[in-house]
PDB file of C-alpha atoms and ligand atoms in Angstrom:
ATOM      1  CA  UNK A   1      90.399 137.769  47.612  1.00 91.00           C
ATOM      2  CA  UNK A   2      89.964 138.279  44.004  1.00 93.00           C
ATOM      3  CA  UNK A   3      88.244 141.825  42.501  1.00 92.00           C
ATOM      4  CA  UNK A   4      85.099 142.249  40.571  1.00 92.00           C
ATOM      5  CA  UNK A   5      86.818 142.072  37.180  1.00 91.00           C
ATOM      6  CA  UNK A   6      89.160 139.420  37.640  1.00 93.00           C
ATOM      7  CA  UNK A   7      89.230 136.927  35.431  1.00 91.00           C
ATOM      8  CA  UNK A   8      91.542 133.390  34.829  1.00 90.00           C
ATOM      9  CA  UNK A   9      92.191 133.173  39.022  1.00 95.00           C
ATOM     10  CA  UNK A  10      90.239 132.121  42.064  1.00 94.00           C
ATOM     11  CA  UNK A  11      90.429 133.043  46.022  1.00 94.00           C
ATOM     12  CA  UNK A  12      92.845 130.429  47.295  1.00 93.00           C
ATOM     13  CA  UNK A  13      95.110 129.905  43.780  1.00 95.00           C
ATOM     14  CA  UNK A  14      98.884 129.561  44.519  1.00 97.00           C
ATOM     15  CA  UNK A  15     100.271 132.428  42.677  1.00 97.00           C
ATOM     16  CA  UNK A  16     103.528 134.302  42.284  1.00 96.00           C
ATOM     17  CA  UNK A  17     103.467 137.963  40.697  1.00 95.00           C
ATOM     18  CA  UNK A  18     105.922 139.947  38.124  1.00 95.00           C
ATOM     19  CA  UNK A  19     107.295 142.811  39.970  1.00 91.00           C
ATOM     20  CA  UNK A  20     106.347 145.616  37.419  1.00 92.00           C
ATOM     21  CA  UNK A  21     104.059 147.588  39.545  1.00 90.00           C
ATOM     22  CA  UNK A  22     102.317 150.247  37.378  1.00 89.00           C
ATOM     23  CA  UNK A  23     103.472 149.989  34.472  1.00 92.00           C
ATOM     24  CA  UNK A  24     101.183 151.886  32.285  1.00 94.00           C
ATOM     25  CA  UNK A  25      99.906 149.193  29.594  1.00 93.00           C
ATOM     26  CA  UNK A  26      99.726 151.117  26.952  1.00 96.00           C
ATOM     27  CA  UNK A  27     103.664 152.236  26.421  1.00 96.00           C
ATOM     28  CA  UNK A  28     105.359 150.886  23.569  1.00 97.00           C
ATOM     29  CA  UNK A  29     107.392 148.572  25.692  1.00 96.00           C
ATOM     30  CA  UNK A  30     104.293 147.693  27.700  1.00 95.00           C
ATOM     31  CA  UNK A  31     102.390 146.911  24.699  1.00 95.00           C
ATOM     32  CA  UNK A  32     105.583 144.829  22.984  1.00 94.00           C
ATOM     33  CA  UNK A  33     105.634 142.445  26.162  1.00 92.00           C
ATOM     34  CA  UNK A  34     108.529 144.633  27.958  1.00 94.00           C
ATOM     35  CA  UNK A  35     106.693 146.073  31.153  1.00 94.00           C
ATOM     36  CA  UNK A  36     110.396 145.503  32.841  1.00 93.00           C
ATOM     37  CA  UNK A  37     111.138 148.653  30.601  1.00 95.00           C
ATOM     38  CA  UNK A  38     108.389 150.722  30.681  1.00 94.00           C
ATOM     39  CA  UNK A  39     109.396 153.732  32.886  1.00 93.00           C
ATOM     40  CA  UNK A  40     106.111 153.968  34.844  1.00 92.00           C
ATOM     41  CA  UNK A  41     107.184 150.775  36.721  1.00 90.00           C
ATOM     42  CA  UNK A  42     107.469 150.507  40.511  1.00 89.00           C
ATOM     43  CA  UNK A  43     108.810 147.283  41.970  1.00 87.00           C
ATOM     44  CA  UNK A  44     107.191 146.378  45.616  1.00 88.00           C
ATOM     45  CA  UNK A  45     110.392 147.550  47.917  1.00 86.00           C
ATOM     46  CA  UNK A  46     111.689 150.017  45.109  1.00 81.00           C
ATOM     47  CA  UNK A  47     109.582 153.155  45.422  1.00 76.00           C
ATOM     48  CA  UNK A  48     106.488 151.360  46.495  1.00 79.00           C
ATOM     49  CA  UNK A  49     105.709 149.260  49.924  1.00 86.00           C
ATOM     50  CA  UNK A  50     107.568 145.580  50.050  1.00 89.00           C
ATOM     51  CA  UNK A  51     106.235 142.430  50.153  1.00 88.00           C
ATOM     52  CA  UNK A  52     107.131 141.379  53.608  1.00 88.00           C
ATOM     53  CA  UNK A  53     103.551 141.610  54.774  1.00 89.00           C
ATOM     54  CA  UNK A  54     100.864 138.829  54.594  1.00 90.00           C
ATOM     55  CA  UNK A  55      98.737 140.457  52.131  1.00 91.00           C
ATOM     56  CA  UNK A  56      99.853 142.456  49.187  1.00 92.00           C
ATOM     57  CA  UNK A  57      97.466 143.733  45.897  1.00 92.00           C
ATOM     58  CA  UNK A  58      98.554 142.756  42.594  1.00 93.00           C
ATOM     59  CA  UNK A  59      97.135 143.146  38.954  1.00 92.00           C
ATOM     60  CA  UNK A  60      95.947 139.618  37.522  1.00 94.00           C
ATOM     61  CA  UNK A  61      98.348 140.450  34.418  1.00 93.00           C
ATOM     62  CA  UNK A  62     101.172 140.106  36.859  1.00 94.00           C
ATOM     63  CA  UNK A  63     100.559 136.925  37.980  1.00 96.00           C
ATOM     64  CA  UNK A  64     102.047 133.509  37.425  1.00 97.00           C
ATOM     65  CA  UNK A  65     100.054 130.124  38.725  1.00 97.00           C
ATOM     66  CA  UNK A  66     102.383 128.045  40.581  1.00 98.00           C
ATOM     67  CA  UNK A  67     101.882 124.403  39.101  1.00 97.00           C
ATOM     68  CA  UNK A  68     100.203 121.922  41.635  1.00 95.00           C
ATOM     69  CA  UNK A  69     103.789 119.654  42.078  1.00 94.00           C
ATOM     70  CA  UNK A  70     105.982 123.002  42.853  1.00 97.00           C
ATOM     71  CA  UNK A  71     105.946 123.839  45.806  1.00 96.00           C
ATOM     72  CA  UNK A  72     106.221 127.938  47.390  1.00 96.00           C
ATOM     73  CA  UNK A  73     110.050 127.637  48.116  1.00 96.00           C
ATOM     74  CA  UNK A  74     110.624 126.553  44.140  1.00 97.00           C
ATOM     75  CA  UNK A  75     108.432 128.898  42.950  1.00 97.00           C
ATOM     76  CA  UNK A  76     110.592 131.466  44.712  1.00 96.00           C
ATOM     77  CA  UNK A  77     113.365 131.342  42.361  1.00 97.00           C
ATOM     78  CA  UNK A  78     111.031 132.116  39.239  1.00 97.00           C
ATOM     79  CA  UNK A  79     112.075 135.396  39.935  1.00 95.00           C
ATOM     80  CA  UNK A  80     115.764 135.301  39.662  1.00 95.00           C
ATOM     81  CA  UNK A  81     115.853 132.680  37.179  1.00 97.00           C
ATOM     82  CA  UNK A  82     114.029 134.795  35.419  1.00 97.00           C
ATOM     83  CA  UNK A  83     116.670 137.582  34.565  1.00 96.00           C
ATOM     84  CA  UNK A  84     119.130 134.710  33.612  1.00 97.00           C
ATOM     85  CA  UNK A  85     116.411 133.182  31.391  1.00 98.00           C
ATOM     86  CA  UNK A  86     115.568 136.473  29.817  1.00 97.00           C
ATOM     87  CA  UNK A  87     118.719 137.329  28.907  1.00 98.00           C
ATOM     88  CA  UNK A  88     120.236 133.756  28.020  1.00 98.00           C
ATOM     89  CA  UNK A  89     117.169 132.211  26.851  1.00 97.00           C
ATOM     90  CA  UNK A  90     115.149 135.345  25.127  1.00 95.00           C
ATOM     91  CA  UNK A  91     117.688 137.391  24.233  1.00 96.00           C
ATOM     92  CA  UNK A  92     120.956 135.590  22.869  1.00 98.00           C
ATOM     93  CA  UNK A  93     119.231 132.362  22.482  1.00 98.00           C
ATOM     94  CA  UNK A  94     121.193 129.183  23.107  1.00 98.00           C
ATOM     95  CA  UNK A  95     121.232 126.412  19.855  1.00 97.00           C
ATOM     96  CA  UNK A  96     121.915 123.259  20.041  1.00 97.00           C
ATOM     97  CA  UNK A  97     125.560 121.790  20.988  1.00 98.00           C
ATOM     98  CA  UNK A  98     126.886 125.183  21.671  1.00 98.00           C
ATOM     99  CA  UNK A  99     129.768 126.072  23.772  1.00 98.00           C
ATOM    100  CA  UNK A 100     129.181 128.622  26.479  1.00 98.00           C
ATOM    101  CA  UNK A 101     130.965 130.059  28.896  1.00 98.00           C
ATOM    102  CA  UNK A 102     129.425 131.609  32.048  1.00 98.00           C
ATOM    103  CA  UNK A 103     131.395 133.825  34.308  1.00 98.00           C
ATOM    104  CA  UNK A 104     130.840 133.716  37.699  1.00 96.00           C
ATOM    105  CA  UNK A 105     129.454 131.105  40.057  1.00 96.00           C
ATOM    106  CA  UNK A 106     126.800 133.203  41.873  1.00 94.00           C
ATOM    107  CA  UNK A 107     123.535 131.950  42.665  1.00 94.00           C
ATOM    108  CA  UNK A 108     122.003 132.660  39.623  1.00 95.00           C
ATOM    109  CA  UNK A 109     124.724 131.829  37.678  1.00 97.00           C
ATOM    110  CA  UNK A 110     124.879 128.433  39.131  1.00 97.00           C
ATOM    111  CA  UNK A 111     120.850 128.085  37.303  1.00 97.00           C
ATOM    112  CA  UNK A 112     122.237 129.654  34.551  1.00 98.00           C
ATOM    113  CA  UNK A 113     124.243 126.518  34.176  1.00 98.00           C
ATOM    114  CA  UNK A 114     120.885 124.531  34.550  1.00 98.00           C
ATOM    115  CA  UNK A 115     119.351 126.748  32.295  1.00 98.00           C
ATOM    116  CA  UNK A 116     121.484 126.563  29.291  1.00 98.00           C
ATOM    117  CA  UNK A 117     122.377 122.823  29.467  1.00 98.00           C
ATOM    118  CA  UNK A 118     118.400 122.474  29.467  1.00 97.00           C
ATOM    119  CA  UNK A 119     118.724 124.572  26.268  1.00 97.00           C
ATOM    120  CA  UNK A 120     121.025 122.198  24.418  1.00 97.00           C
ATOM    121  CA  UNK A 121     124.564 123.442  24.959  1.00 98.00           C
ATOM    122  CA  UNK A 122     126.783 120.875  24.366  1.00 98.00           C
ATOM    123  CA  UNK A 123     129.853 122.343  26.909  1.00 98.00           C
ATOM    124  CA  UNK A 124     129.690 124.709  29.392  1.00 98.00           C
ATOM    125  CA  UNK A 125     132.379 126.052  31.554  1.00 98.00           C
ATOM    126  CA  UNK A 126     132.072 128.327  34.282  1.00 98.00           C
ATOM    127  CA  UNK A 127     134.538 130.657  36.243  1.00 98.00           C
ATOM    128  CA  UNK A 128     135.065 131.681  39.741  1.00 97.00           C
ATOM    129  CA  UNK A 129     137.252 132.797  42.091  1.00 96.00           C
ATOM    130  CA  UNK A 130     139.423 131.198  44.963  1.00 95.00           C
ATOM    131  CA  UNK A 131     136.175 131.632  47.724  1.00 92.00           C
ATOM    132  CA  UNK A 132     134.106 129.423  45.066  1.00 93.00           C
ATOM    133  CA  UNK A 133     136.665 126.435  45.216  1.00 91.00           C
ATOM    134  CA  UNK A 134     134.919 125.262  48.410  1.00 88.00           C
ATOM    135  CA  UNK A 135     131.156 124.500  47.594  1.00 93.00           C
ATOM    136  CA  UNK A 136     129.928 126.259  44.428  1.00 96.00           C
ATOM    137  CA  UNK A 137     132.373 124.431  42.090  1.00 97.00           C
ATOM    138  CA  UNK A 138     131.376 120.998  42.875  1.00 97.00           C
ATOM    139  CA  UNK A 139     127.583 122.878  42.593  1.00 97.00           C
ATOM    140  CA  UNK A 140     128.506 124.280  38.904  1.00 98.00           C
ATOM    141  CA  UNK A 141     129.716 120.308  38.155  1.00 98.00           C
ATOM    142  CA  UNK A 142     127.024 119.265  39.657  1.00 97.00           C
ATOM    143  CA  UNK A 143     124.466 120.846  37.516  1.00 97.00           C
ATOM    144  CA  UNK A 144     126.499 120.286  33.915  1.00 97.00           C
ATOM    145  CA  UNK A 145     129.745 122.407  33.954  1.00 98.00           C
ATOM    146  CA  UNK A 146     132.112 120.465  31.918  1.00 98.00           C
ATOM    147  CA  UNK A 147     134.669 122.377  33.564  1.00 98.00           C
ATOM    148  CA  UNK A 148     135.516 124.955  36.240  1.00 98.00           C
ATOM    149  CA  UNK A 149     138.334 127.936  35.727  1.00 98.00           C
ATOM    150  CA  UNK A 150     139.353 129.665  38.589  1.00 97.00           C
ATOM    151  CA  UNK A 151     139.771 132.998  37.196  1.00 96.00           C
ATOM    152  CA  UNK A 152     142.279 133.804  40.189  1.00 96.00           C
ATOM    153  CA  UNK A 153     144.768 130.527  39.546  1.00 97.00           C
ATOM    154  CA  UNK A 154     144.593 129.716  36.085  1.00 96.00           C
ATOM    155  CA  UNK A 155     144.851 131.749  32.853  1.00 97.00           C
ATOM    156  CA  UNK A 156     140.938 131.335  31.783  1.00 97.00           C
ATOM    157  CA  UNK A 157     142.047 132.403  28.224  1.00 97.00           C
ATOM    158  CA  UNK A 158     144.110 129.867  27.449  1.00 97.00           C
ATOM    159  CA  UNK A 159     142.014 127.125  28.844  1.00 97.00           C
ATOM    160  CA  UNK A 160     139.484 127.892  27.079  1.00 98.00           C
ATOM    161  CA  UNK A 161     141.466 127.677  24.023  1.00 98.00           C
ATOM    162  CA  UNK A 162     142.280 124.531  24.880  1.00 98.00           C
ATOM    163  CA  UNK A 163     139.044 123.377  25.930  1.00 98.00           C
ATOM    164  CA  UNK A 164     137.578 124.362  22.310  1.00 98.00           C
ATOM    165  CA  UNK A 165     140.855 123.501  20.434  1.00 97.00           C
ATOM    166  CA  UNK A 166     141.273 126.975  19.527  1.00 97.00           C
ATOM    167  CA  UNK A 167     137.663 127.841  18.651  1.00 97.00           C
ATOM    168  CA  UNK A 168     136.795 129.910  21.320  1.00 98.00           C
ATOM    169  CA  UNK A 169     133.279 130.231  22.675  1.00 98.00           C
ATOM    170  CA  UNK A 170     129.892 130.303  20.647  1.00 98.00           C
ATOM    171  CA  UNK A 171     128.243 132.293  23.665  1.00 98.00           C
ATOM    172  CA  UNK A 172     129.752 134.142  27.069  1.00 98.00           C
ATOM    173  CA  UNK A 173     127.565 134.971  30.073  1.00 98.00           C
ATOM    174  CA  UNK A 174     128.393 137.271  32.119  1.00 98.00           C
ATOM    175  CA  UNK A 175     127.470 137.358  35.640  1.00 97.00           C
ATOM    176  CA  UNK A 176     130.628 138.005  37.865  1.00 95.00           C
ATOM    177  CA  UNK A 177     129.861 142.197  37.414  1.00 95.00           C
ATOM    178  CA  UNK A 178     133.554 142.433  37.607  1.00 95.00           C
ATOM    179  CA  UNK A 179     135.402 144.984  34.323  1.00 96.00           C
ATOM    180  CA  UNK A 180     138.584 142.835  34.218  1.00 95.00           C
ATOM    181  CA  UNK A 181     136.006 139.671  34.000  1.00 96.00           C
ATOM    182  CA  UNK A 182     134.350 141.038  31.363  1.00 97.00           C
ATOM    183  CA  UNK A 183     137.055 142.179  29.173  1.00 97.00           C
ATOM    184  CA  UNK A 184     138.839 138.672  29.236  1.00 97.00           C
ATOM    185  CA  UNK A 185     135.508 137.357  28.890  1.00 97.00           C
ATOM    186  CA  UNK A 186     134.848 138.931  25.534  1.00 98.00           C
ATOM    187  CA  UNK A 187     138.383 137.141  24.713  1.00 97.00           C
ATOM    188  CA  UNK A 188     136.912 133.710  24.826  1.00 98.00           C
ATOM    189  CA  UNK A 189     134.377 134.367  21.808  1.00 98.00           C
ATOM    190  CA  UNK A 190     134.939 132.951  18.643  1.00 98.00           C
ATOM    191  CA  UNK A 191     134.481 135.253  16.032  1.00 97.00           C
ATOM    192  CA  UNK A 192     130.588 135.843  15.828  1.00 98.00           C
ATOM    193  CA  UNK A 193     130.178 134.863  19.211  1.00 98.00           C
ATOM    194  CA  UNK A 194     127.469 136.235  21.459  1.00 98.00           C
ATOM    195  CA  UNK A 195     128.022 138.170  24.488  1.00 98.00           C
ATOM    196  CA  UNK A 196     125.453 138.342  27.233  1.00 98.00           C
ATOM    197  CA  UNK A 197     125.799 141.191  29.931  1.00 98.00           C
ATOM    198  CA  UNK A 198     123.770 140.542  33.311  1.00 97.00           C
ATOM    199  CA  UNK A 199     125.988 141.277  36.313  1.00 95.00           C
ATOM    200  CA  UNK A 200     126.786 144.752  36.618  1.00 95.00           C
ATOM    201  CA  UNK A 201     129.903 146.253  37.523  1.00 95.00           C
ATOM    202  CA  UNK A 202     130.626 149.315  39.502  1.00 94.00           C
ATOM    203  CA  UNK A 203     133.199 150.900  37.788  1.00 94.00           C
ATOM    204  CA  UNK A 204     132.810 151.785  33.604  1.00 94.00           C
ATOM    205  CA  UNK A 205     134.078 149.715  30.894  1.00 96.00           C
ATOM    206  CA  UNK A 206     136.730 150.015  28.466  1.00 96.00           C
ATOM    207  CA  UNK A 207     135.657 147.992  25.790  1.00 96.00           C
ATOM    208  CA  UNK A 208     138.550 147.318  22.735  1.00 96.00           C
ATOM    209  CA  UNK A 209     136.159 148.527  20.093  1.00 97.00           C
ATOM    210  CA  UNK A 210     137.696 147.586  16.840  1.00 97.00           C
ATOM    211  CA  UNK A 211     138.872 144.218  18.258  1.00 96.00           C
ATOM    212  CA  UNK A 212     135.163 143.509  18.732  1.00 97.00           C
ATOM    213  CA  UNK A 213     133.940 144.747  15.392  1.00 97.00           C
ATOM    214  CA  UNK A 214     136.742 142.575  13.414  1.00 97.00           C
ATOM    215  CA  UNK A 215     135.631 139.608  15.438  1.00 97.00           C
ATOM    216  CA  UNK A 216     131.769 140.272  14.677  1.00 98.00           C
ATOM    217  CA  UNK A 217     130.655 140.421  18.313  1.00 98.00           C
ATOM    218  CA  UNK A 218     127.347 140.373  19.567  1.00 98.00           C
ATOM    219  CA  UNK A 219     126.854 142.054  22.576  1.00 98.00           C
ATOM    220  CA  UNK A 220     123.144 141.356  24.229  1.00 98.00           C
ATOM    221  CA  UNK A 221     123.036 143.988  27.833  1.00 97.00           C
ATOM    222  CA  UNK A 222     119.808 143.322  29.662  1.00 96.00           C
ATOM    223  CA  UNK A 223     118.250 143.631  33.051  1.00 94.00           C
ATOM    224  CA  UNK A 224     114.835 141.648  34.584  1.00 94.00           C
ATOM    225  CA  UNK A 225     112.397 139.709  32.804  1.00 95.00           C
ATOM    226  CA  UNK A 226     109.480 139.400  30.936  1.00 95.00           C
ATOM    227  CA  UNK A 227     106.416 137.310  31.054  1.00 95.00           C
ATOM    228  CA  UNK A 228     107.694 134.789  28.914  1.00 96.00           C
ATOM    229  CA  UNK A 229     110.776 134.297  30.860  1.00 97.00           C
ATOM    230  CA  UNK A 230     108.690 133.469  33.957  1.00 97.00           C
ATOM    231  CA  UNK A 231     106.803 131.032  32.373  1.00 97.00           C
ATOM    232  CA  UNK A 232     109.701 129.277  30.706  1.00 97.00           C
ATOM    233  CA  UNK A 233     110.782 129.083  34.170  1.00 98.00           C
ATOM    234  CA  UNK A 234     107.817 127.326  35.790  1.00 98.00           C
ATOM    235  CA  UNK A 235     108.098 124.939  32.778  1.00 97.00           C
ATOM    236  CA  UNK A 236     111.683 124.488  33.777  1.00 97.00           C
ATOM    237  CA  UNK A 237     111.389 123.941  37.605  1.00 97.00           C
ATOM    238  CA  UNK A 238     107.737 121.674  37.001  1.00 96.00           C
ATOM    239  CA  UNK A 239     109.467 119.242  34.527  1.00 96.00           C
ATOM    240  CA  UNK A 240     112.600 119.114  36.912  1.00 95.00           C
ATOM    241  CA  UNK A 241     114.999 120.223  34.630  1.00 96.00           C
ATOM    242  CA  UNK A 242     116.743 122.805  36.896  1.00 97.00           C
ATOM    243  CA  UNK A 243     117.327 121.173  40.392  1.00 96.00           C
ATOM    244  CA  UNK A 244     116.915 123.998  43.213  1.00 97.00           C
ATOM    245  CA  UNK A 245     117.350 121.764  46.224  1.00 95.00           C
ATOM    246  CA  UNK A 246     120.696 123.913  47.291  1.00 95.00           C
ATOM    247  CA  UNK A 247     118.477 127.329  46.413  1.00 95.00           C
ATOM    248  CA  UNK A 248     115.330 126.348  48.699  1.00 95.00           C
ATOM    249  CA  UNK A 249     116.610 124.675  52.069  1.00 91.00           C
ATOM    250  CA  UNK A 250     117.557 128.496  53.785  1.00 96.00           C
ATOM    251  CA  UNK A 251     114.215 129.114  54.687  1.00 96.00           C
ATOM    252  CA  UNK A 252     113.501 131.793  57.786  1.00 96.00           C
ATOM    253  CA  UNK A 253     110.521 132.877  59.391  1.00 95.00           C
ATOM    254  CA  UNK A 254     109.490 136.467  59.156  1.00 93.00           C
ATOM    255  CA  UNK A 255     110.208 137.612  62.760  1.00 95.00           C
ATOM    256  CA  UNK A 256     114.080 135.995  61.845  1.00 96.00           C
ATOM    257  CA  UNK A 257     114.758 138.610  59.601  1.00 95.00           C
ATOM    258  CA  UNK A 258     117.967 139.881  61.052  1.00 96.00           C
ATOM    259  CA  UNK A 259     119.189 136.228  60.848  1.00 96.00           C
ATOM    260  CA  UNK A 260     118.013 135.881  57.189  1.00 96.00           C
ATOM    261  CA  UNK A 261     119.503 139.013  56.018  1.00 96.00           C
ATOM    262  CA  UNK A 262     122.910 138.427  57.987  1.00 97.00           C
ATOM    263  CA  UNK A 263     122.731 134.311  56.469  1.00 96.00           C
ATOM    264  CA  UNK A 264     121.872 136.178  52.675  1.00 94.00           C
ATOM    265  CA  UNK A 265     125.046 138.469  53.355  1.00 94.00           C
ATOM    266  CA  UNK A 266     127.639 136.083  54.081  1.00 92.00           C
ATOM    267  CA  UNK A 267     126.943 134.151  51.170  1.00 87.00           C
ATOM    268  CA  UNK A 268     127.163 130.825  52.811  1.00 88.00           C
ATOM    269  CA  UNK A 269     123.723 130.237  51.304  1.00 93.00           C
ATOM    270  CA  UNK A 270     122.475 130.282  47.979  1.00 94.00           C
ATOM    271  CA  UNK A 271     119.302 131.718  48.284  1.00 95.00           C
ATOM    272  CA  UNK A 272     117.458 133.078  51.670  1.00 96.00           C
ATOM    273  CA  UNK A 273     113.548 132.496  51.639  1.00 95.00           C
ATOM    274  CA  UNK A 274     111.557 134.249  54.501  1.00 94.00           C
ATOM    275  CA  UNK A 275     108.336 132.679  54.950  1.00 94.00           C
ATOM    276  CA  UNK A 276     105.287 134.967  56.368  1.00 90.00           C
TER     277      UNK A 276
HETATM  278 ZN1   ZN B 301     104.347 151.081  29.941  1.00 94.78          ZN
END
């Protein structure tokens, strides 16, 4: 059901809604297009009921209309794509025939490969770990990694030296969290390259200063998403030029919660979609 005053949607519409509950409006982040900062937000689940339920209330300015070809399970991932395409996207901006390097092979960095190839990198490489050798490798190649560095067998430094012959990096992504990730990840730059901080690591960061202001270092932190972000997304996802088939198959009823949330932990699935 719609309220008296909306406007743009219709009982029935396929929609999927921003999470910034309450925020105010009229904030200067709010009014700049940032409602992920303003601090008046409440996400549904953080300070404010879920969404597991089969009705939920949300502002019209939150919402998103899910294009007729995409279907719920797609339209899913708008959300975490999102963060990666605020940050990547809005924030340190890919050009054309770059070279980035994404760290991790999570979930959402394996769209963040997607994401930035759609953007016009020319290389990317991506790193993981020993655990990623078995699926999510052959995922990041699948989706445009030029290469894969496992962070745990090979010195990612030096390959990436050679990969660039000796450039280094235009852009680095983070999204492995992990400090000693980071710090060799801010190696990889060329001089002026961008940094872009999304995971988020437990423990602080000792960050070699004056090493990064002699090599002109752009460091871009960020967290969530904006409007625009989403709809880049839906663009992204309607023209097919992210491919979520391995993000949308995991999909659980409701009452197979316990499942769902044991299938999400293990990690033996991308994503986990419960459907109510
Ligand atoms: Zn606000």
């Amino acid at each position: 059901a719609c309220g008296s005053s909306v406007r743009n949607y219709r009982p029935g519409q396929r929609v999927i809604a921003e999470q910034h509950f309450e925020s105010c409006g009229v904030c200067e982040f709010c009014l700049q297009g940032n409602r992920h900062w303003c601090s008046q937000k409440r996400s549904p689940g953080y300070r404010s009921d879920g969404a597991f339920a089969e009705f939920i209330a949300v502002r019209q300015d939150l919402l998103h209309e899910i294009p007729a070809a995409m279907t719920f399970e797609q339209a899913c991932l708008v959300e975490p794509m999102g963060v990666a395409a605020y940050a990547i996207l809005e924030k340190t901006g890919i050009n054309p025939e770059e070279t980035v390097v994404i760290l991790g092979c999570g979930p959402i960095a394996l769209l963040a490969v997607q994401m930035v190839r759609a953007a016009g990198a020319a290389r990317i490489f991506v790193t993981g770990l020993d655990s990623d050798t078995r699926k999510r490798f052959a995922l990041a190649r699948r989706f445009g990694a030029a290469a894969v560095l496992n962070a745990q067998q090979e010195n990612i430094v030096q390959r990436v030296s050679d990969l660039t012959a000796g450039r280094g990096a235009d852009v680095v992504v983070d999204l492995s969290g992990a400090p000693a990730a980071i710090l060799q990840g801010l190696q990889l730059l060329k001089r002026g390259g961008r940094f872009t901080a999304i995971g988020m690591p437990h423990d602080p960061v000792t960050l070699p200063w004056t090493e990064l202001i002699f090599k002109a270092i752009r460091l871009d932190f960020s967290f969530s998403a904006n409007y625009r972000s989403w709809q880049r997304c839906l663009s992204l996802i309607e023209r097919g030029a992210v491919d979520l088939s391995e993000f949308t198959h995991a999909v659980y009823p409701l009452e197979d919660w316990e499942k769902a949330f044991a299938v999400a932990k293990s990690g033996e699935e991308l994503k986990v979609i419960l459907r109510i």
